[in-house]
Amino acid sequence: MSLASIIVRTHGGARSVEYVVGTDDLLLNRNTRNVESKAIIARKAKELLRPDSTIFLDSGSTTTALARELDDMRMIVFTNSLTCAAELARLERTRTIMIGGTLNRYSLSLNGSKSVEDVNALSFDLLLLGVTSFQSSSGFACGPDDEAALKRALISRAERTAVLMDSSKLGGKSAFKICGLSDVDHVVSDGNLTEHFKKYCEEAEVTVL
C-alpha cells in the first residue's frame, strides 16, 4: 500500500497520513493543479528580479514554474529544489548553487539541519518563498516541520521576501507555522485573492502583486 493511500482515524473523523505526519503532497501531483494560476504568478514574480542580484528560490511547484520562466541574466540563484535546479540548468549567465541537506522525496527538495546550517552562512537580496497555506490567525504554514524550519531560516537571511501563493491556499490548514504576514514584503498571487486578505496585506504594509 502506498503512503498516499493511507487514511488515519482521528478524534472526530479521519485524515490522510500526509496531514497527520506533516508530509505535503507529491510534487508531481501539485504540478498538475492550478497550472494557469502558477504561470500567472511566475510572470509576476519575474518583475521582482534584477541583474547582478542574489536570490534564493525555494522548493515547490510554483517556484519551479518561476524557474522555468526565468530569463538568462547575470545573477546568483541559490536553491534547495531539485526541480528548480533542473530548470535553471538551461541558463548560461545565471549561476545556480544548491545547498546541502536530506532529500524529501515528496517535494524533491533538500531540507534538514544541514540545509539550515548552509543557509545561515548566506545572505541574499530576495527570497522567493513557497507556502502551503495561509490563515489570518496563524499566518503562512507548510506540512513538514523541517521545511518550516528551513523557510524560517531563509527569511532571516533575506533582504526581502516574496511569498508565491495561489488563492486556493487561503484558509487552508497545515501543521507547521512558517511566519506571519508582517514578516514578508510581497505576496505574489493569481489575481483572485479575497478582499479580506488584501486588507490584511495593506495593514501589514505588504505589497500584493
mmCIF file of C-alpha atoms in Angstrom:
data_model
loop_
_atom_site.group_PDB
_atom_site.id
_atom_site.type_symbol
_atom_site.label_atom_id
_atom_site.label_comp_id
_atom_site.label_asym_id
_atom_site.label_seq_id
_atom_site.Cartn_x
_atom_site.Cartn_y
_atom_site.Cartn_z
ATOM 1 C CA MET A 1 0.000 0.000 0.000
ATOM 2 C CA SER A 2 1.395 3.414 -0.928
ATOM 3 C CA LEU A 3 1.704 6.181 1.655
ATOM 4 C CA ALA A 4 -0.639 8.356 -0.388
ATOM 5 C CA SER A 5 -3.496 5.864 0.117
ATOM 6 C CA ILE A 6 -3.320 5.520 3.922
ATOM 7 C CA ILE A 7 -6.079 7.128 5.993
ATOM 8 C CA VAL A 8 -5.585 7.716 9.720
ATOM 9 C CA ARG A 9 -8.571 7.818 12.089
ATOM 10 C CA THR A 10 -8.545 10.885 14.345
ATOM 11 C CA HIS A 11 -10.875 12.226 17.029
ATOM 12 C CA GLY A 12 -13.977 13.377 15.166
ATOM 13 C CA GLY A 13 -13.128 11.842 11.798
ATOM 14 C CA ALA A 14 -10.306 10.730 9.547
ATOM 15 C CA ARG A 15 -7.462 12.460 7.756
ATOM 16 C CA SER A 16 -4.800 11.442 5.313
ATOM 17 C CA VAL A 17 -1.500 10.315 6.806
ATOM 18 C CA GLU A 18 0.215 13.177 4.938
ATOM 19 C CA TYR A 19 -1.657 15.668 7.120
ATOM 20 C CA VAL A 20 -1.055 13.769 10.349
ATOM 21 C CA VAL A 21 2.691 13.277 9.898
ATOM 22 C CA GLY A 22 3.203 16.619 8.161
ATOM 23 C CA THR A 23 4.043 15.428 4.639
ATOM 24 C CA ASP A 24 2.986 17.623 1.731
ATOM 25 C CA ASP A 25 1.501 16.098 -1.394
ATOM 26 C CA LEU A 26 3.769 14.701 -4.097
ATOM 27 C CA LEU A 27 5.262 17.486 -6.186
ATOM 28 C CA LEU A 28 4.209 15.586 -9.316
ATOM 29 C CA ASN A 29 0.576 15.898 -8.208
ATOM 30 C CA ARG A 30 0.919 19.570 -7.295
ATOM 31 C CA ASN A 31 2.443 20.335 -10.706
ATOM 32 C CA THR A 32 -0.831 19.348 -12.371
ATOM 33 C CA ARG A 33 -3.078 21.569 -10.225
ATOM 34 C CA ASN A 34 -3.779 25.278 -10.752
ATOM 35 C CA VAL A 35 -1.379 25.354 -13.681
ATOM 36 C CA GLU A 36 -2.607 28.660 -15.100
ATOM 37 C CA SER A 37 -2.506 30.333 -11.682
ATOM 38 C CA LYS A 38 1.108 29.267 -11.236
ATOM 39 C CA ALA A 39 2.008 30.602 -14.681
ATOM 40 C CA ILE A 40 0.462 33.972 -13.788
ATOM 41 C CA ILE A 41 2.384 34.061 -10.503
ATOM 42 C CA ALA A 42 5.640 33.164 -12.257
ATOM 43 C CA ARG A 43 5.249 36.011 -14.754
ATOM 44 C CA LYS A 44 4.528 38.494 -11.963
ATOM 45 C CA ALA A 45 7.408 37.283 -9.812
ATOM 46 C CA LYS A 46 9.848 37.779 -12.688
ATOM 47 C CA GLU A 47 9.275 41.519 -12.346
ATOM 48 C CA LEU A 48 10.959 41.442 -8.926
ATOM 49 C CA LEU A 49 14.237 40.082 -10.288
ATOM 50 C CA ARG A 50 17.197 42.291 -11.138
ATOM 51 C CA PRO A 51 20.566 41.590 -12.814
ATOM 52 C CA ASP A 52 23.603 41.302 -10.546
ATOM 53 C CA SER A 53 21.491 40.243 -7.580
ATOM 54 C CA THR A 54 21.469 37.185 -5.344
ATOM 55 C CA ILE A 55 18.222 35.292 -4.836
ATOM 56 C CA PHE A 56 17.017 32.121 -3.141
ATOM 57 C CA LEU A 57 14.439 30.050 -4.982
ATOM 58 C CA ASP A 58 12.528 27.872 -2.535
ATOM 59 C CA SER A 59 11.122 24.445 -3.398
ATOM 60 C CA GLY A 60 7.605 23.845 -4.723
ATOM 61 C CA SER A 61 5.533 23.646 -7.869
ATOM 62 C CA THR A 62 5.059 27.431 -8.119
ATOM 63 C CA THR A 63 8.752 28.224 -7.669
ATOM 64 C CA THR A 64 9.515 25.551 -10.274
ATOM 65 C CA ALA A 65 7.163 27.356 -12.660
ATOM 66 C CA LEU A 66 9.125 30.549 -11.967
ATOM 67 C CA ALA A 67 12.457 28.807 -12.623
ATOM 68 C CA ARG A 68 11.054 27.692 -15.974
ATOM 69 C CA GLU A 69 10.240 31.313 -16.844
ATOM 70 C CA LEU A 70 13.498 32.958 -15.743
ATOM 71 C CA ASP A 71 15.437 34.951 -18.303
ATOM 72 C CA ASP A 72 19.148 34.315 -18.705
ATOM 73 C CA MET A 73 20.622 37.217 -16.743
ATOM 74 C CA ARG A 74 23.732 37.648 -14.638
ATOM 75 C CA MET A 75 22.783 36.746 -11.097
ATOM 76 C CA ILE A 76 23.299 34.057 -8.449
ATOM 77 C CA VAL A 77 20.415 31.735 -7.630
ATOM 78 C CA PHE A 78 20.578 29.548 -4.533
ATOM 79 C CA THR A 79 18.015 26.779 -4.248
ATOM 80 C CA ASN A 80 17.173 23.638 -2.284
ATOM 81 C CA SER A 81 14.911 22.355 -5.062
ATOM 82 C CA LEU A 82 15.988 19.651 -7.500
ATOM 83 C CA THR A 83 13.261 20.655 -9.958
ATOM 84 C CA CYS A 84 14.214 24.342 -9.843
ATOM 85 C CA ALA A 85 17.870 23.442 -10.397
ATOM 86 C CA ALA A 86 16.932 21.289 -13.392
ATOM 87 C CA GLU A 87 15.009 24.183 -14.954
ATOM 88 C CA LEU A 88 17.844 26.635 -14.269
ATOM 89 C CA ALA A 89 20.406 24.353 -15.921
ATOM 90 C CA ARG A 90 19.464 25.799 -19.331
ATOM 91 C CA LEU A 91 20.736 29.263 -18.351
ATOM 92 C CA GLU A 92 24.312 30.270 -19.170
ATOM 93 C CA ARG A 93 24.744 33.625 -17.420
ATOM 94 C CA THR A 94 22.896 32.657 -14.248
ATOM 95 C CA ARG A 95 24.966 30.853 -11.637
ATOM 96 C CA THR A 96 22.964 28.218 -9.756
ATOM 97 C CA ILE A 97 24.110 26.926 -6.364
ATOM 98 C CA MET A 98 22.343 24.162 -4.441
ATOM 99 C CA ILE A 99 22.506 23.985 -0.677
ATOM 100 C CA GLY A 100 23.003 20.639 1.044
ATOM 101 C CA GLY A 101 20.578 18.604 3.070
ATOM 102 C CA THR A 102 18.421 15.498 3.293
ATOM 103 C CA LEU A 103 16.232 14.604 0.307
ATOM 104 C CA ASN A 104 12.476 14.883 0.713
ATOM 105 C CA ARG A 105 11.196 12.547 -1.992
ATOM 106 C CA TYR A 106 7.736 14.113 -1.951
ATOM 107 C CA SER A 107 8.820 17.695 -2.652
ATOM 108 C CA LEU A 108 12.094 16.750 -4.428
ATOM 109 C CA SER A 109 13.896 19.198 -2.191
ATOM 110 C CA LEU A 110 16.741 19.214 0.328
ATOM 111 C CA ASN A 111 15.935 20.056 3.951
ATOM 112 C CA GLY A 112 17.056 19.348 7.486
ATOM 113 C CA SER A 113 19.811 20.582 9.795
ATOM 114 C CA LYS A 114 22.440 20.649 7.043
ATOM 115 C CA SER A 115 20.208 22.896 4.919
ATOM 116 C CA VAL A 116 19.655 25.311 7.812
ATOM 117 C CA GLU A 117 23.390 25.362 8.526
ATOM 118 C CA ASP A 118 24.172 26.195 4.901
ATOM 119 C CA VAL A 119 21.546 28.955 4.771
ATOM 120 C CA ASN A 120 22.807 30.585 7.971
ATOM 121 C CA ALA A 121 26.146 31.160 6.217
ATOM 122 C CA LEU A 122 24.490 33.014 3.327
ATOM 123 C CA SER A 123 22.689 36.256 2.599
ATOM 124 C CA PHE A 124 20.608 37.164 -0.439
ATOM 125 C CA ASP A 125 18.725 40.111 -1.854
ATOM 126 C CA LEU A 126 15.441 38.328 -2.487
ATOM 127 C CA LEU A 127 13.783 35.145 -1.254
ATOM 128 C CA LEU A 128 11.063 33.597 -3.426
ATOM 129 C CA LEU A 129 9.184 31.552 -0.843
ATOM 130 C CA GLY A 130 6.722 28.727 -1.385
ATOM 131 C CA VAL A 131 3.976 28.064 1.180
ATOM 132 C CA THR A 132 1.220 25.501 1.597
ATOM 133 C CA SER A 133 -1.450 27.592 3.298
ATOM 134 C CA PHE A 134 -2.381 30.871 4.980
ATOM 135 C CA GLN A 135 -4.735 31.574 7.865
ATOM 136 C CA SER A 136 -5.290 35.013 9.369
ATOM 137 C CA SER A 137 -4.894 33.616 12.884
ATOM 138 C CA SER A 138 -1.600 31.825 12.329
ATOM 139 C CA GLY A 139 -0.009 33.117 9.124
ATOM 140 C CA PHE A 140 1.817 31.113 6.474
ATOM 141 C CA ALA A 141 2.402 27.397 7.069
ATOM 142 C CA CYS A 142 3.534 24.162 5.450
ATOM 143 C CA GLY A 143 3.404 20.434 6.186
ATOM 144 C CA PRO A 144 6.858 19.087 7.145
ATOM 145 C CA ASP A 145 8.498 20.586 10.233
ATOM 146 C CA ASP A 146 11.995 20.522 8.707
ATOM 147 C CA GLU A 147 10.771 22.521 5.718
ATOM 148 C CA ALA A 148 9.178 25.082 8.023
ATOM 149 C CA ALA A 149 12.457 25.417 9.953
ATOM 150 C CA LEU A 150 14.376 25.965 6.727
ATOM 151 C CA LYS A 151 11.898 28.556 5.468
ATOM 152 C CA ARG A 152 12.211 30.498 8.723
ATOM 153 C CA ALA A 153 15.998 30.460 8.357
ATOM 154 C CA LEU A 154 15.676 31.667 4.768
ATOM 155 C CA ILE A 155 13.515 34.620 5.806
ATOM 156 C CA SER A 156 16.095 35.643 8.402
ATOM 157 C CA ARG A 157 18.856 35.779 5.759
ATOM 158 C CA ALA A 158 16.902 37.643 3.049
ATOM 159 C CA GLU A 159 16.813 41.377 2.459
ATOM 160 C CA ARG A 160 13.301 40.977 1.016
ATOM 161 C CA THR A 161 10.870 38.056 0.992
ATOM 162 C CA ALA A 162 8.206 37.418 -1.639
ATOM 163 C CA VAL A 163 5.639 34.690 -1.000
ATOM 164 C CA LEU A 164 4.428 32.915 -4.147
ATOM 165 C CA MET A 165 0.897 31.754 -3.349
ATOM 166 C CA ASP A 166 -2.150 30.996 -5.463
ATOM 167 C CA SER A 167 -5.500 31.974 -3.989
ATOM 168 C CA SER A 168 -6.563 28.363 -3.319
ATOM 169 C CA LYS A 169 -4.171 28.313 -0.347
ATOM 170 C CA LEU A 170 -6.129 30.917 1.604
ATOM 171 C CA GLY A 171 -7.856 29.361 4.598
ATOM 172 C CA GLY A 172 -6.018 26.058 4.281
ATOM 173 C CA LYS A 173 -4.564 24.221 7.259
ATOM 174 C CA SER A 174 -1.001 22.989 7.582
ATOM 175 C CA ALA A 175 0.794 21.577 10.576
ATOM 176 C CA PHE A 176 3.774 23.921 10.987
ATOM 177 C CA LYS A 177 3.855 27.705 11.002
ATOM 178 C CA ILE A 178 6.454 29.477 8.874
ATOM 179 C CA CYS A 179 5.873 33.140 9.668
ATOM 180 C CA GLY A 180 3.298 35.898 9.972
ATOM 181 C CA LEU A 181 2.175 38.209 7.210
ATOM 182 C CA SER A 182 4.241 41.093 8.622
ATOM 183 C CA ASP A 183 7.418 39.017 8.168
ATOM 184 C CA VAL A 184 7.248 39.227 4.353
ATOM 185 C CA ASP A 185 7.451 42.092 1.874
ATOM 186 C CA HIS A 186 5.453 40.873 -1.128
ATOM 187 C CA VAL A 187 2.695 38.393 -1.867
ATOM 188 C CA VAL A 188 2.644 37.316 -5.500
ATOM 189 C CA SER A 189 -0.630 35.664 -6.444
ATOM 190 C CA ASP A 190 -3.024 34.875 -9.284
ATOM 191 C CA GLY A 191 -5.325 37.904 -9.006
ATOM 192 C CA ASN A 192 -8.053 36.068 -7.101
ATOM 193 C CA LEU A 193 -7.169 36.941 -3.517
ATOM 194 C CA THR A 194 -10.056 37.858 -1.215
ATOM 195 C CA GLU A 195 -10.664 41.450 -0.201
ATOM 196 C CA HIS A 196 -10.159 40.422 3.433
ATOM 197 C CA PHE A 197 -6.680 39.087 2.695
ATOM 198 C CA LYS A 198 -5.744 42.161 0.676
ATOM 199 C CA LYS A 199 -6.841 44.309 3.610
ATOM 200 C CA TYR A 200 -4.576 42.261 5.913
ATOM 201 C CA CYS A 201 -1.711 42.897 3.491
ATOM 202 C CA GLU A 202 -2.413 46.617 3.398
ATOM 203 C CA GLU A 203 -2.438 46.813 7.191
ATOM 204 C CA ALA A 204 0.860 44.885 7.341
ATOM 205 C CA GLU A 205 2.391 47.073 4.588
ATOM 206 C CA VAL A 206 2.846 44.058 2.348
ATOM 207 C CA THR A 207 2.755 44.649 -1.416
ATOM 208 C CA VAL A 208 0.360 42.445 -3.376
ATOM 209 C CA LEU A 209 1.276 41.629 -6.973
#
